[in-house]
Structures are given as C-alpha cells and as structure tokens.
Coordinates of C-alpha atoms in Angstrom, one line a residue:
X74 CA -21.6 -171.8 30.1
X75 CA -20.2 -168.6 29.7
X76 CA -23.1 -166.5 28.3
X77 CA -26.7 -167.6 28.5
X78 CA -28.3 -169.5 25.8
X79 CA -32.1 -170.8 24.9
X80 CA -33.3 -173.2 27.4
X81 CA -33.6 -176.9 25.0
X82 CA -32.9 -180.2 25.3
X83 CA -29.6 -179.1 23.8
X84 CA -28.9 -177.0 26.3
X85 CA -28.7 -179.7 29.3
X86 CA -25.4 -181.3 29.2
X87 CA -24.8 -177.7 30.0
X88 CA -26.7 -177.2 33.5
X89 CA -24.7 -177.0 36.7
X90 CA -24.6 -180.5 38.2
X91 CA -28.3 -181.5 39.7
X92 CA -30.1 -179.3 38.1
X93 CA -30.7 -181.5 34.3
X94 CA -33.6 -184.4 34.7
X95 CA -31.6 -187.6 35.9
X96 CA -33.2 -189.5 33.4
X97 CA -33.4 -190.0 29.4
X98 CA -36.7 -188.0 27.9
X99 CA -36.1 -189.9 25.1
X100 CA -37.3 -193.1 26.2
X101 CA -41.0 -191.4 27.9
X102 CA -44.1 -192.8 27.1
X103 CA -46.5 -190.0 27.6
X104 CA -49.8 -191.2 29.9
X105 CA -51.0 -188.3 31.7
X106 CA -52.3 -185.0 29.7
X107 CA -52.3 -182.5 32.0
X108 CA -55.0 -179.3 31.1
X109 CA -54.0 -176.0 32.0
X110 CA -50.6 -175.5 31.6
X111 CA -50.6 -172.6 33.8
X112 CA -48.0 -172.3 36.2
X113 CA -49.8 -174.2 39.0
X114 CA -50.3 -177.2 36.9
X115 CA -46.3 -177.0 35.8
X116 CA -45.5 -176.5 40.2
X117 CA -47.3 -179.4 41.4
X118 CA -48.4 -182.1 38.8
X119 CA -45.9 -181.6 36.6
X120 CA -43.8 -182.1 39.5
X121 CA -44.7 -185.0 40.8
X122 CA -44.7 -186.7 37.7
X123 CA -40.8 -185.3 37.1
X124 CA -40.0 -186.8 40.8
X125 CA -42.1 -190.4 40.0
X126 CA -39.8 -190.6 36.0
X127 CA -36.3 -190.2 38.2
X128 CA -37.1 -193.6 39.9
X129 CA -37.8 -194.7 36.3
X130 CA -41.2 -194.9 35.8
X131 CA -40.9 -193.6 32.1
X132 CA -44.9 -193.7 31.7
X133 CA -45.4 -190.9 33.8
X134 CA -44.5 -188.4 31.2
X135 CA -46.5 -185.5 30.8
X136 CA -48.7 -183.8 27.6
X137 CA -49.3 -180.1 28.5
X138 CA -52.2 -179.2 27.1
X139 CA -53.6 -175.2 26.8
X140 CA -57.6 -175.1 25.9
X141 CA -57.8 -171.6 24.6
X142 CA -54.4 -169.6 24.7
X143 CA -51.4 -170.6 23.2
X144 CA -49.3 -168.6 24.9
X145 CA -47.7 -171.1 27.3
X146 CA -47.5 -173.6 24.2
X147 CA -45.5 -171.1 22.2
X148 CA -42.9 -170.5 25.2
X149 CA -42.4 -174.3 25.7
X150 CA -42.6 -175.4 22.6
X151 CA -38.7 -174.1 21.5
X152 CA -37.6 -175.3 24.6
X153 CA -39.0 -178.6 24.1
X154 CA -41.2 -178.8 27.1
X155 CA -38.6 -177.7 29.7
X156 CA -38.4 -175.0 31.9
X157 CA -37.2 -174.5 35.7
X158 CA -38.6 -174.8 39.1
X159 CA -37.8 -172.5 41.8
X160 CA -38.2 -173.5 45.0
X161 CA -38.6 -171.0 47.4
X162 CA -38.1 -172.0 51.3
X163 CA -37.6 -168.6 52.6
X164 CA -33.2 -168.7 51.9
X165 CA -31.7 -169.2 49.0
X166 CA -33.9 -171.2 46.4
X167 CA -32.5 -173.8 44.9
X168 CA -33.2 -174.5 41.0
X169 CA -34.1 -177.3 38.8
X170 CA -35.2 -177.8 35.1
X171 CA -38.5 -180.2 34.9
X172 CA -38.2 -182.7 31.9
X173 CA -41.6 -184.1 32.5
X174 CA -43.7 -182.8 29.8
X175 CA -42.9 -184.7 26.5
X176 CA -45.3 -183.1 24.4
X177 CA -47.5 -180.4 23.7
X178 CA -50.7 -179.5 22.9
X179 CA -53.4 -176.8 22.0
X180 CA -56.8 -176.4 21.1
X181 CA -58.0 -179.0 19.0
X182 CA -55.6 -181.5 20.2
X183 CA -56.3 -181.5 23.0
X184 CA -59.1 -184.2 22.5
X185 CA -57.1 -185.8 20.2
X186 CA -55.5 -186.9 23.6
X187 CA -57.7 -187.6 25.4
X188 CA -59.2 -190.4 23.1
X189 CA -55.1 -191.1 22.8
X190 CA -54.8 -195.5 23.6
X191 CA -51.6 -194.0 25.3
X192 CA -53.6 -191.9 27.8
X193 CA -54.4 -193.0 30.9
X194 CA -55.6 -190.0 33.1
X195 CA -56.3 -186.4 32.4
X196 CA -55.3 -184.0 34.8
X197 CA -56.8 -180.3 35.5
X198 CA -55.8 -177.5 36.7
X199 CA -58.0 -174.0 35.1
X200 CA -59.2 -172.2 38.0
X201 CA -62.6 -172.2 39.6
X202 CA -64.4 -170.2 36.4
X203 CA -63.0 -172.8 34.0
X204 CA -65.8 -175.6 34.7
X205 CA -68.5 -173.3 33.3
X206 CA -70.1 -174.8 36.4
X207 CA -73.8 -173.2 37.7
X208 CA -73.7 -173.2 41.2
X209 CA -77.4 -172.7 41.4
X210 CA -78.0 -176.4 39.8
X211 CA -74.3 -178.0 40.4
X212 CA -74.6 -178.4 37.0
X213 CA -73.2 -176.9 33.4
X214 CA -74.1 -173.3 32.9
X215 CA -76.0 -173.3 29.7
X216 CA -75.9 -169.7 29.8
X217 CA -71.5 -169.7 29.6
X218 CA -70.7 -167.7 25.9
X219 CA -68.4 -171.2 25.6
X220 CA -71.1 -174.1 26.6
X221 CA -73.2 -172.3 24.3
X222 CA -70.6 -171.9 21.7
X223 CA -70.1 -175.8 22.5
X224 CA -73.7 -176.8 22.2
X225 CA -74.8 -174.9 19.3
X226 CA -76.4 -177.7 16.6
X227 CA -74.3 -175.6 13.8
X228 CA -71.2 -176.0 15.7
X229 CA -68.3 -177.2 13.1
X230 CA -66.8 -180.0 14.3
X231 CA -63.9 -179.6 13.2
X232 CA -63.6 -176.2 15.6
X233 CA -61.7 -176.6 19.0
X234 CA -64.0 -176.9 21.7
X235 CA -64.2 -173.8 24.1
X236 CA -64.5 -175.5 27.1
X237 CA -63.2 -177.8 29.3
X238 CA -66.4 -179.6 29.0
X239 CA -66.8 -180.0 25.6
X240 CA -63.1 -180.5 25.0
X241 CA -63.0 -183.3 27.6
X242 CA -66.5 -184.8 25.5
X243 CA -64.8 -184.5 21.8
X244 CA -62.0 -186.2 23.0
X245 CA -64.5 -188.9 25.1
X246 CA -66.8 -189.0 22.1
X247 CA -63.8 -190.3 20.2
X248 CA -62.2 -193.0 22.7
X249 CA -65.5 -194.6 22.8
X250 CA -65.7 -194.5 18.9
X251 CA -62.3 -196.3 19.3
X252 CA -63.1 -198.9 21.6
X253 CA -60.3 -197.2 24.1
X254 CA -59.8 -198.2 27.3
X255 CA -61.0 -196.8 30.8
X256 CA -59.7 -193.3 31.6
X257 CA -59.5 -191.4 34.9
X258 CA -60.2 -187.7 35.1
X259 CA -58.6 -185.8 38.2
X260 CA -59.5 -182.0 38.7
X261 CA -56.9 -180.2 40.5
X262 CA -58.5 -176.9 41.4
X263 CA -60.1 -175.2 44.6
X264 CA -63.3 -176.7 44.8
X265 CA -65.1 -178.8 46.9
X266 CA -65.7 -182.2 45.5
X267 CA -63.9 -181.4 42.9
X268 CA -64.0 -184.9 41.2
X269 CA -68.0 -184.7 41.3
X270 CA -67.8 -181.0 39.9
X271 CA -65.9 -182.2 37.0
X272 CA -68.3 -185.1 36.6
X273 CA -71.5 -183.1 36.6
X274 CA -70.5 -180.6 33.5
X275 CA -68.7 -183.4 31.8
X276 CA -71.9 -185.8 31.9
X277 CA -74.5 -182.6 31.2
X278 CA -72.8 -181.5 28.4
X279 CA -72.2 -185.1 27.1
X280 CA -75.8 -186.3 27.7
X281 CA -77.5 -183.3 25.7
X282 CA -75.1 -184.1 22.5
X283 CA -75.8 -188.2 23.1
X284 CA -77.4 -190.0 26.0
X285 CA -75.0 -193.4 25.2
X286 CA -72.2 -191.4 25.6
X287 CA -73.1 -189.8 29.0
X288 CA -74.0 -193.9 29.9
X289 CA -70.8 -194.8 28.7
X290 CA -68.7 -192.2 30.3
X291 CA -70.8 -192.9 33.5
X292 CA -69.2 -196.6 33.4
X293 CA -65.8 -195.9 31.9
X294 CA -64.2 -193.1 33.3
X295 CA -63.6 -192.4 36.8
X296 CA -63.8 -189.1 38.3
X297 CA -61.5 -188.4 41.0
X298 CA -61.9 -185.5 44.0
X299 CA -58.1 -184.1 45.3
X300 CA -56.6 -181.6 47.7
X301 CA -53.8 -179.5 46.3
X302 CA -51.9 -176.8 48.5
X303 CA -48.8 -175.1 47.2
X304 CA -48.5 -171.7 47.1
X305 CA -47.3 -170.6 43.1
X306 CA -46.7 -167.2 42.3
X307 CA -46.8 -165.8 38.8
X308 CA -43.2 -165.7 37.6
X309 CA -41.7 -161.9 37.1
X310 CA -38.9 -161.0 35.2
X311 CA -36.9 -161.8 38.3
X312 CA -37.2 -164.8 38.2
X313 CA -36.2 -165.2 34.7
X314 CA -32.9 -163.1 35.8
X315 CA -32.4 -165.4 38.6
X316 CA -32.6 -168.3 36.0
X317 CA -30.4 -167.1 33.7
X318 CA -27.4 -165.9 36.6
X319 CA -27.4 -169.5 38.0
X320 CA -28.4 -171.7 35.5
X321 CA -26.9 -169.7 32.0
X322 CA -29.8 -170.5 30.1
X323 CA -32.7 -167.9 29.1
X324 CA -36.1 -169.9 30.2
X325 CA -39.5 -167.9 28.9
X326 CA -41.5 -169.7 31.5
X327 CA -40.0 -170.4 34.9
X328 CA -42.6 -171.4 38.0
X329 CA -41.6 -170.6 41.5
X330 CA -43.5 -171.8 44.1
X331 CA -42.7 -172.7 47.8
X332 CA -41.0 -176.0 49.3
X333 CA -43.9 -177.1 51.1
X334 CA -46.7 -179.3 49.0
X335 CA -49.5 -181.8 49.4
X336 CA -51.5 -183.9 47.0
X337 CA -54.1 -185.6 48.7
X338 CA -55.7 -187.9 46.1
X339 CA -59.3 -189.7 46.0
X340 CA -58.8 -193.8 46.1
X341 CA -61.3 -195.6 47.8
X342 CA -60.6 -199.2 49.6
X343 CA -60.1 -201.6 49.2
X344 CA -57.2 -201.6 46.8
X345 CA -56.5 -198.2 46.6
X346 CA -58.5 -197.6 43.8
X347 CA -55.5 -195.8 41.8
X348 CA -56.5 -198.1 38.0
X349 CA -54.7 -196.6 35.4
X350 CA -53.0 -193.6 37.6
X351 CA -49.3 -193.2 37.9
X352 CA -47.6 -194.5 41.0
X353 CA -47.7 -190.5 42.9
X354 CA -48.2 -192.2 46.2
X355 CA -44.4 -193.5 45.6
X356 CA -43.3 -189.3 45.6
X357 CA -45.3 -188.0 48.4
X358 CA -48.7 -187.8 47.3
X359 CA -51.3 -189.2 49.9
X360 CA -54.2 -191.6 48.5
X361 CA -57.0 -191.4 51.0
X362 CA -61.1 -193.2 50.5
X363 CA -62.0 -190.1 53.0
X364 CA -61.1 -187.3 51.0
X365 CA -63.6 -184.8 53.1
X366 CA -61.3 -183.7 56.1
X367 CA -58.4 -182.8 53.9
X368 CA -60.6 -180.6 51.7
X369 CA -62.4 -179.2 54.6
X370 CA -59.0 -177.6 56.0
X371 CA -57.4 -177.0 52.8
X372 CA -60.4 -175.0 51.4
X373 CA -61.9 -173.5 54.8
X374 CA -58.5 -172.7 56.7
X375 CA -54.9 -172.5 54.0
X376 CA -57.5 -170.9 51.2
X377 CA -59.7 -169.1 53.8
X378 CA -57.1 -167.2 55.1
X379 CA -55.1 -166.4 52.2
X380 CA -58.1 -164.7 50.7
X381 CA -58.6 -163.0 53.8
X382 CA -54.8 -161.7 53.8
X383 CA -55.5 -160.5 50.2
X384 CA -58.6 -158.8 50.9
X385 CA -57.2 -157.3 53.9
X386 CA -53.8 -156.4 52.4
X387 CA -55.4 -154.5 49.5
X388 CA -57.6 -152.7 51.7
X389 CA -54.2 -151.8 53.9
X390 CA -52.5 -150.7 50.6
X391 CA -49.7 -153.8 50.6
X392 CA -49.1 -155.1 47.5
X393 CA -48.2 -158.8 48.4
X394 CA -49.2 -161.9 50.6
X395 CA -46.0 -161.5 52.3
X396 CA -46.4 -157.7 53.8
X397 CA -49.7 -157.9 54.7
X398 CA -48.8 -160.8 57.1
X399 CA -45.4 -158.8 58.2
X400 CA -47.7 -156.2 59.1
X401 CA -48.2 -157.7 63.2
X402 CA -51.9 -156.2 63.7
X403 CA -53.0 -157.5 60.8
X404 CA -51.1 -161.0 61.4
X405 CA -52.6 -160.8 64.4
X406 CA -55.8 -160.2 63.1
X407 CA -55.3 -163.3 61.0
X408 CA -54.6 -165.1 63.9
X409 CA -57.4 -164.3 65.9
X410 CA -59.6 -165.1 62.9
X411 CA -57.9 -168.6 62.3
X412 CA -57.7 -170.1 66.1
X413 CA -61.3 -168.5 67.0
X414 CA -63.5 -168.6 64.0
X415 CA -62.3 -170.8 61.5
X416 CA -60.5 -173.8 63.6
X417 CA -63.1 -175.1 65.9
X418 CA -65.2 -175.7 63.0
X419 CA -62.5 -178.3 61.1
X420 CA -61.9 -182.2 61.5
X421 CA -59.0 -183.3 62.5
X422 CA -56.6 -185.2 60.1
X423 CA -53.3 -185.1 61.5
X424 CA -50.4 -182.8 61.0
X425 CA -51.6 -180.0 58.2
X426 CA -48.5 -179.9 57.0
X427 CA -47.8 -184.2 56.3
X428 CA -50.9 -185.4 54.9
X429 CA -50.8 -188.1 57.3
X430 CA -54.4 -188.9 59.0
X431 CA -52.9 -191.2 61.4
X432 CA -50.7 -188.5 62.6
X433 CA -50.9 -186.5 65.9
X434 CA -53.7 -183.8 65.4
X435 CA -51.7 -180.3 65.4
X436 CA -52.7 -178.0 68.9
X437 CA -54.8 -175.4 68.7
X438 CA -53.6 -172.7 66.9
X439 CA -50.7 -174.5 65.2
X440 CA -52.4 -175.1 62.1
X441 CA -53.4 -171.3 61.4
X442 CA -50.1 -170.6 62.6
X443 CA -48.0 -173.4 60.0
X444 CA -50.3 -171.7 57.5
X445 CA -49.5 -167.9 58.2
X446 CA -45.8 -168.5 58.4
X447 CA -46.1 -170.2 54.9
X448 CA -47.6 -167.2 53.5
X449 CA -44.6 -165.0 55.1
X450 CA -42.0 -166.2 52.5
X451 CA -41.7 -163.0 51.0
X452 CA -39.3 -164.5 48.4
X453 CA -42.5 -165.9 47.0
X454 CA -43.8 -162.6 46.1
X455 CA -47.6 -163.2 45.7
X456 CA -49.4 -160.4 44.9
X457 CA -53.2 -159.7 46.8
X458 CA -54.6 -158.7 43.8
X459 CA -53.4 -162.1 41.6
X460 CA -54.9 -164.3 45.2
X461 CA -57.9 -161.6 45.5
X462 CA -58.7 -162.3 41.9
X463 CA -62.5 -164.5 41.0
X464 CA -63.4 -163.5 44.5
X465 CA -67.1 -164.5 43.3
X466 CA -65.8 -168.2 42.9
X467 CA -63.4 -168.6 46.0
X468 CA -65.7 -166.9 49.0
X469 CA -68.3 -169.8 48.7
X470 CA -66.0 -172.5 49.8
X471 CA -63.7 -170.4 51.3
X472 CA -65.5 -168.0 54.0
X473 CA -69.4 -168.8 53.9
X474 CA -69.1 -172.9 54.2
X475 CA -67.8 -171.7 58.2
X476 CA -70.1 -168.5 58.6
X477 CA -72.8 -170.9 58.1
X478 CA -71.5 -173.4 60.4
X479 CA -70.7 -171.3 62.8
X480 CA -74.3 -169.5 62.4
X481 CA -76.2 -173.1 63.0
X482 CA -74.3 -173.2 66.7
X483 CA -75.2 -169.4 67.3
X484 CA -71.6 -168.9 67.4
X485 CA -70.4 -165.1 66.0
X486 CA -69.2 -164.3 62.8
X487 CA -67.3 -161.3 63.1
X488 CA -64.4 -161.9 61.4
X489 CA -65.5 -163.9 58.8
X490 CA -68.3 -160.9 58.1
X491 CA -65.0 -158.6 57.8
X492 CA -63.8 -160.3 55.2
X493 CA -67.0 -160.5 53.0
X494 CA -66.6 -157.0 53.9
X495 CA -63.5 -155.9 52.1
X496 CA -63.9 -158.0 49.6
X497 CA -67.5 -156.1 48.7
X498 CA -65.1 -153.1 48.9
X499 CA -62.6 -154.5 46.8
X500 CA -65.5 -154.9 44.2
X501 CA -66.8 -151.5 44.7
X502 CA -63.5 -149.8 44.8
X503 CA -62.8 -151.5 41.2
X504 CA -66.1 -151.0 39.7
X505 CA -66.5 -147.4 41.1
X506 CA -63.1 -145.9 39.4
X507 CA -64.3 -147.9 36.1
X508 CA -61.2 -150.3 36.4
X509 CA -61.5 -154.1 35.2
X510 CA -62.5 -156.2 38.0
X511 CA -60.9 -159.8 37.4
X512 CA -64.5 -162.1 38.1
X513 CA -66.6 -164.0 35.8
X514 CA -69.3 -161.9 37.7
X515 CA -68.3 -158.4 37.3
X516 CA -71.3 -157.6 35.7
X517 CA -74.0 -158.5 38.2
X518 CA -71.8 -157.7 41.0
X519 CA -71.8 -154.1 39.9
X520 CA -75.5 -154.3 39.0
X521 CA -75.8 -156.1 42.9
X522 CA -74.2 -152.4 43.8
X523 CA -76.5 -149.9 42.6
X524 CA -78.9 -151.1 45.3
X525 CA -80.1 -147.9 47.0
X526 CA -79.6 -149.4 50.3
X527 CA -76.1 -151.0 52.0
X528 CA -77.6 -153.5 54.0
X529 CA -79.8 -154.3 50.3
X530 CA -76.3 -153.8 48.6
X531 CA -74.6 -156.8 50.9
X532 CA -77.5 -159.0 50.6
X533 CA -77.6 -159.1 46.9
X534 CA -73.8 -159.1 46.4
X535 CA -74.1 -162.1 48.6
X536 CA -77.1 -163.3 46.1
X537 CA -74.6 -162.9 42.8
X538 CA -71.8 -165.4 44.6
X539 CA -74.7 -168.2 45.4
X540 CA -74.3 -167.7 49.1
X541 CA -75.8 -170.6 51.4
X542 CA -79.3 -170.2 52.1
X543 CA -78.7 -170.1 56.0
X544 CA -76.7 -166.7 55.2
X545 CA -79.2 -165.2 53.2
X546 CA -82.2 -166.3 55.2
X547 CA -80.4 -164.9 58.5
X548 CA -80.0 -161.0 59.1
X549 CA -77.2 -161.6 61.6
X550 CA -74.7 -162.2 58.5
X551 CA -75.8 -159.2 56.8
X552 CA -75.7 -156.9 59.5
X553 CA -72.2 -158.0 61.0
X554 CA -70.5 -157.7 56.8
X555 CA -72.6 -153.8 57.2
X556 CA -71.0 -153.2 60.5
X557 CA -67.7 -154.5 59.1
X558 CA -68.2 -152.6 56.3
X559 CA -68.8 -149.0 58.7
X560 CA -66.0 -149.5 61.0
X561 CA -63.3 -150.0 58.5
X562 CA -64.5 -147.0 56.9
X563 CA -65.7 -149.3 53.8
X564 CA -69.3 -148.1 53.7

C-alpha cells in the first residue's frame, strides 16, 4: 500500500504477509459475547479466540459487546470488527490484525445475546467497580445509581439495562422464556473468586425481579472463576502511528499489550468441566479444578506489586510503570517488598510464568523478580495513574489479603503499610488540589479525610475500602501506614 487507508475487511488482501487472519471471517459462527470491549478484553480473550479460529474452530468467533458507551462500537464498527495487536516484548513489536470479533453490540443488545441459541458463553471484562458488588454483604449494592436504576418497578423495559447485572438478567430472563440452552458466564477481572462474585449480583438482582428465574439460573448457567495476567496499556496516538508506518492502514482502536500471558480457567474434574466453552486449553490457556493458588499469586504478588510501583512512582513523580522500576532504589524497594513480605505468604503452583502446577516451584525471589522485569518493558508505556486508578477496589485483594496474613503470624508489615501509605496520599493529594480522583469512592474517601486526627484519618480511609476486620481491629496496621505515612514526608 502506498498511502494508508481505513482499516476493513477490504483493506486485508492488502496487509504485509502474516499480519491478515489466516482464516475466512466469512464462514464464523459467533458463540462467545464478550462484555467490555475495552482494550483488555480485545488483548487477551479476543486473542485467544483469534489463535483457537486459525486451527479452524470457526465457532469461536467473537460478539464485542459495550454496556454503556458506544465509543469502542463506533471505532470498530467501520472497520468491521478488526483492529491490530501489538505485541510488545521489550524489541521491536511485531503486529497483527485480530479478525475475531464478528459482530457488534451495544446497550440493549447486549441481552439480545445473551438469550442468542447461538451463544454459548459470556465473557467479562469491566473492571472491579463494574459488578455493582457490596463488599460489605458480597452481594449487589442496592444503593449503585444503576442497580437502582435497574430495579426501579417503573423501569421501561424496553430501556437498556445499566448494569452488568441487569443486562446479564434481561438477556437470562429471555433464554429461559425461550427454552435456550445452558450458558456459561466467565468474569475476567481482578477479583477473587471472580466466578462466585459474578454469581452473587447476577442471582440478587434476578431473585428480587423473579424467584423462578434466580432458581433457574442457579441450575442452568454456570459461573466460572479465572486468572488473567497481561499487562495492556491504553493505546496512544503512537501506537496508531506505529500502525499506520508498518501496516498502511489507519486503525481507530489498536491494543498493545506485552508478549507474556496466562488464562488460567475454572473446570473441575472429572472431565474438565469446559460444557459449552471453546476449546482455549488448545491455545495456551490452562483449565485447573484448583483455581485458588493461581489467583492467590496473580492477585497478591503480579497485581500487588504493580499497584505498589504505581503508588510509589506517583509519589516519586514518574509518570510510567516502566521508570518507576528503572529507578534502582525503588526497584529495590520492590524487591525487598516482594521476596520478604509478600512471597512467603503464597502457595506454590509451579513456574509463574507457565501456568503449569506440575512444574518446578520458581526459587525464592524469582517470581517477584519475573514479575518486576515484566513491568520494565518500557515500550509498554503504562502510566501509574491509569494502574493507580479505583485504588478503593484493587487494595482489598491486592495488599490487605497478605497484611492480614502476615499480622495472624506476628510477622511485620512494613512495606505493605507503605503502600496503603501512598496510596492515602495519592487520595489526599487529589482531593486536596480539588482534582477528580478516578474511584467509585471518591466521596467517602474524602469525607474519611476530614478526620481531625491521622491515625483517625488512616483507620477510616481503611473503613471506606472494606478492610479485613483483623486490620481494623489491630493498631499495629494503623500505626505502621501513620509511620509510613511520616517518614515519606506523606503526613
């Protein structure tokens, strides 16, 4: 191609050789709808599906489905689904367009398919906030502007649902109706358990519209818990340049992400368990029935430490993942934090990096160190303030789960404390100069802050996020995020 043109289906049997899909999009049968068509959701399941149709599986297409905006919808739509991956390994990255969504969808339809016979799972990627989850109950949080919005008795029915709840209950409401066929739902996000997360709001919100329903999506769809790790970026304009100068095509909505990723995927024995679930097990993903010590280490040491790189890196004025870790005392800070603190409280399951539980467990410190040298790719670009963002959702699983375990042996906290620490600073910092703070909770954690008192001020911050009893029925914790908090000049 001499001069760049749209990225379309057209546009294909122009690409440099390998970088087109290998196979014919015309003949896909869409079974997976994918919600949240952000660019993590386009990085990893998209992906894998896009790896599973080249070995022609033509039912693993993809329906990319956006809740509320229609932003990503409008930038895929003209290019009939496609866009390009970037994969980043640190050298030169190497490109390729993914053909793997079909089909699109927004709002309303998105429970259209979900009660689709075609369907067979839903996939989900929205971020922690997107469950309208209360972590108080484990349950829906009737007090979420969308559940209400979802539950009001006036509600049109003919409106879009808000939330993922009630759009995953429309569209169940309607299968049932239909007499469709069993359906497996797979949450894709940062959460523990994140299969029984996506059950609990599903059922609550179905059960107060129709107690046969919740009965019937209690015995015909599955829920199913997963571990994702890949770091993805948002895309710049960079990356759209970069797109353009090797490819000759202009692409709205590029992903970049880094070579290494893992799917670990709930499937109890004895058969697997996979039903009505593509094949991913074929292109690298890993079905396990003991899904507990792959999400202990993703959540508690890959997403641990990143959030304490971000925290850290904003409070040290660097403005991505990539230079905080190139900075060596606070790599070595990291470190320290990693092999001392967080490690001796994981299981082992194998290499971090292969998903295999049968494999060799890595030696101590090779895990944190895999891990930090990940987040060094500097091509990636990740920004602290896009990984530091819904710090309210992420520091539960991420930092207080091992502060508490650590707490129960009588074993110190310091580091973990340090990073509550500049992430209360973070907060305050935001709130004080009257910026938006990105958090569902930005209006009690500033109302947490007013306290009078710092050590008052930690404690109810800590309060606001739904910290673990054992950290807010034990001063130590307090007092070490207050010390943090004074010797890093955070007070």
């Amino acid at each position: 191609m001499s001069a760049a043109t749209a990225l379309d289906a057209a546009a294909l049997a122009g690409l440099p050789p390998g970088a087109a899909p290998t196979y014919d999009r015309r003949a896909l049968t869409p079974g997976v709808l994918h919600v949240g068509l952000g660019a993590f959701g386009r990085a990893h399941v998209a992906h894998y599906c896009e790896d599973l149709l080249a070995t022609g599986d033509t039912d693993a297409a993809v329906v990319g489905a956006s809740l509320r905006t229609g932003a990503i919808t409008a930038a895929l739509g003209p290019q009939d689904g496609l866009y390009t991956l970037i994969e980043s390994a640190g050298g030169e990255p190497s490109l390729r367009v993914i053909g793997a969504v079909a089909a699109l969808a927004h709002g309303s339809e998105v429970a259209d398919h979900v009660a689709a016979p075609a369907t067979t799972v839903v996939t989900v990627t929205v971020t922690e906030k997107g469950y309208c989850r209360d972590p108080r109950t484990g349950g829906l949080d009737l007090d979420h502007p969308d559940v209400v919005s979802d539950l009001a008795p006036d509600r049109d029915p003919s409106r879009a649902p808000r939330s993922l709840p009630g759009a995953l209950v429309d569209g169940l409401q309607r299968r049932r109706r239909a007499g469709g066929a069993d359906l497996a739902v797979i949450s894709c996000d940062n959460l523990p358990a994140n299969g029984e997360v996506t059950r609990a709001v599903v059922t609550d919100l179905a059960r107060r519209r129709d107690e046969d329903l919740a009965t019937w999506i209690d015995e015909h769809v599955t829920f199913r818990s997963t571990v994702v790790d890949r770091i993805v970026p948002a895309a710049t304009d960079e990356d759209r340049e970069l797109v353009r100068s090797r490819l000759g095509v202009v692409d709205r909505a590029p992903v970049r992400a880094e070579a290494h990723r893992l799917w670990v995927i709930e499937a109890p024995a004895p058969d697997g368990g996979v039903g009505g679930m593509p094949a991913w097990d074929r292109v690298g993903a890993v079905f396990t029935d003991d899904l507990a010590p792959f999400q202990d280490r993703k959540l508690r040491l890959v997403n641990a430490l990143h959030s304490a790189a971000a925290y850290l890196g904003l409070a040290a004025g660097f403005d991505t993942i990539a230079q905080a870790v190139a900075d060596a005392d606070l790599r070595a800070w990291l470190d320290r934090l990693g092999v001392e603190e967080i490690e001796p409280t994981l299981p082992a399951v194998g290499h971090s990096g292969s998903g295999d539980p049968a494999g060799p467990a890595p030696a101590p410190g090779a895990a944190t160190a895999e891990v930090l040298d990940r987040f060094a790719n500097a091509s990636l670009r990740h920004r602290c303030a896009q990984v530091g963002a819904d710090g309210s959702q992420k520091l539960g699983p991420r930092i207080l789960a091992t502060a508490a375990i650590r707490l129960d042996r009588g074993d110190p906290v310091v580091g973990l404390a340090t990073v509550v620490a500049a992430w209360s600073a973070h907060v305050g910092a935001a709130l004080g100069r009257g910026a938006a703070l990105e958090d569902p909770l930005s209006g009690p954690l500033s109302v947490a802050l007013e306290r009078p008192a710092e050590a008052d001020r930690v404690r109810a911050l800590l309060e606001v996020i739904t910290a673990p009893d054992a950290l807010l029925d034990d001063d130590r914790f307090v007092a070490a995020v207050v010390a943090a908090r004074r010797e890093r000049g955070w007070a």
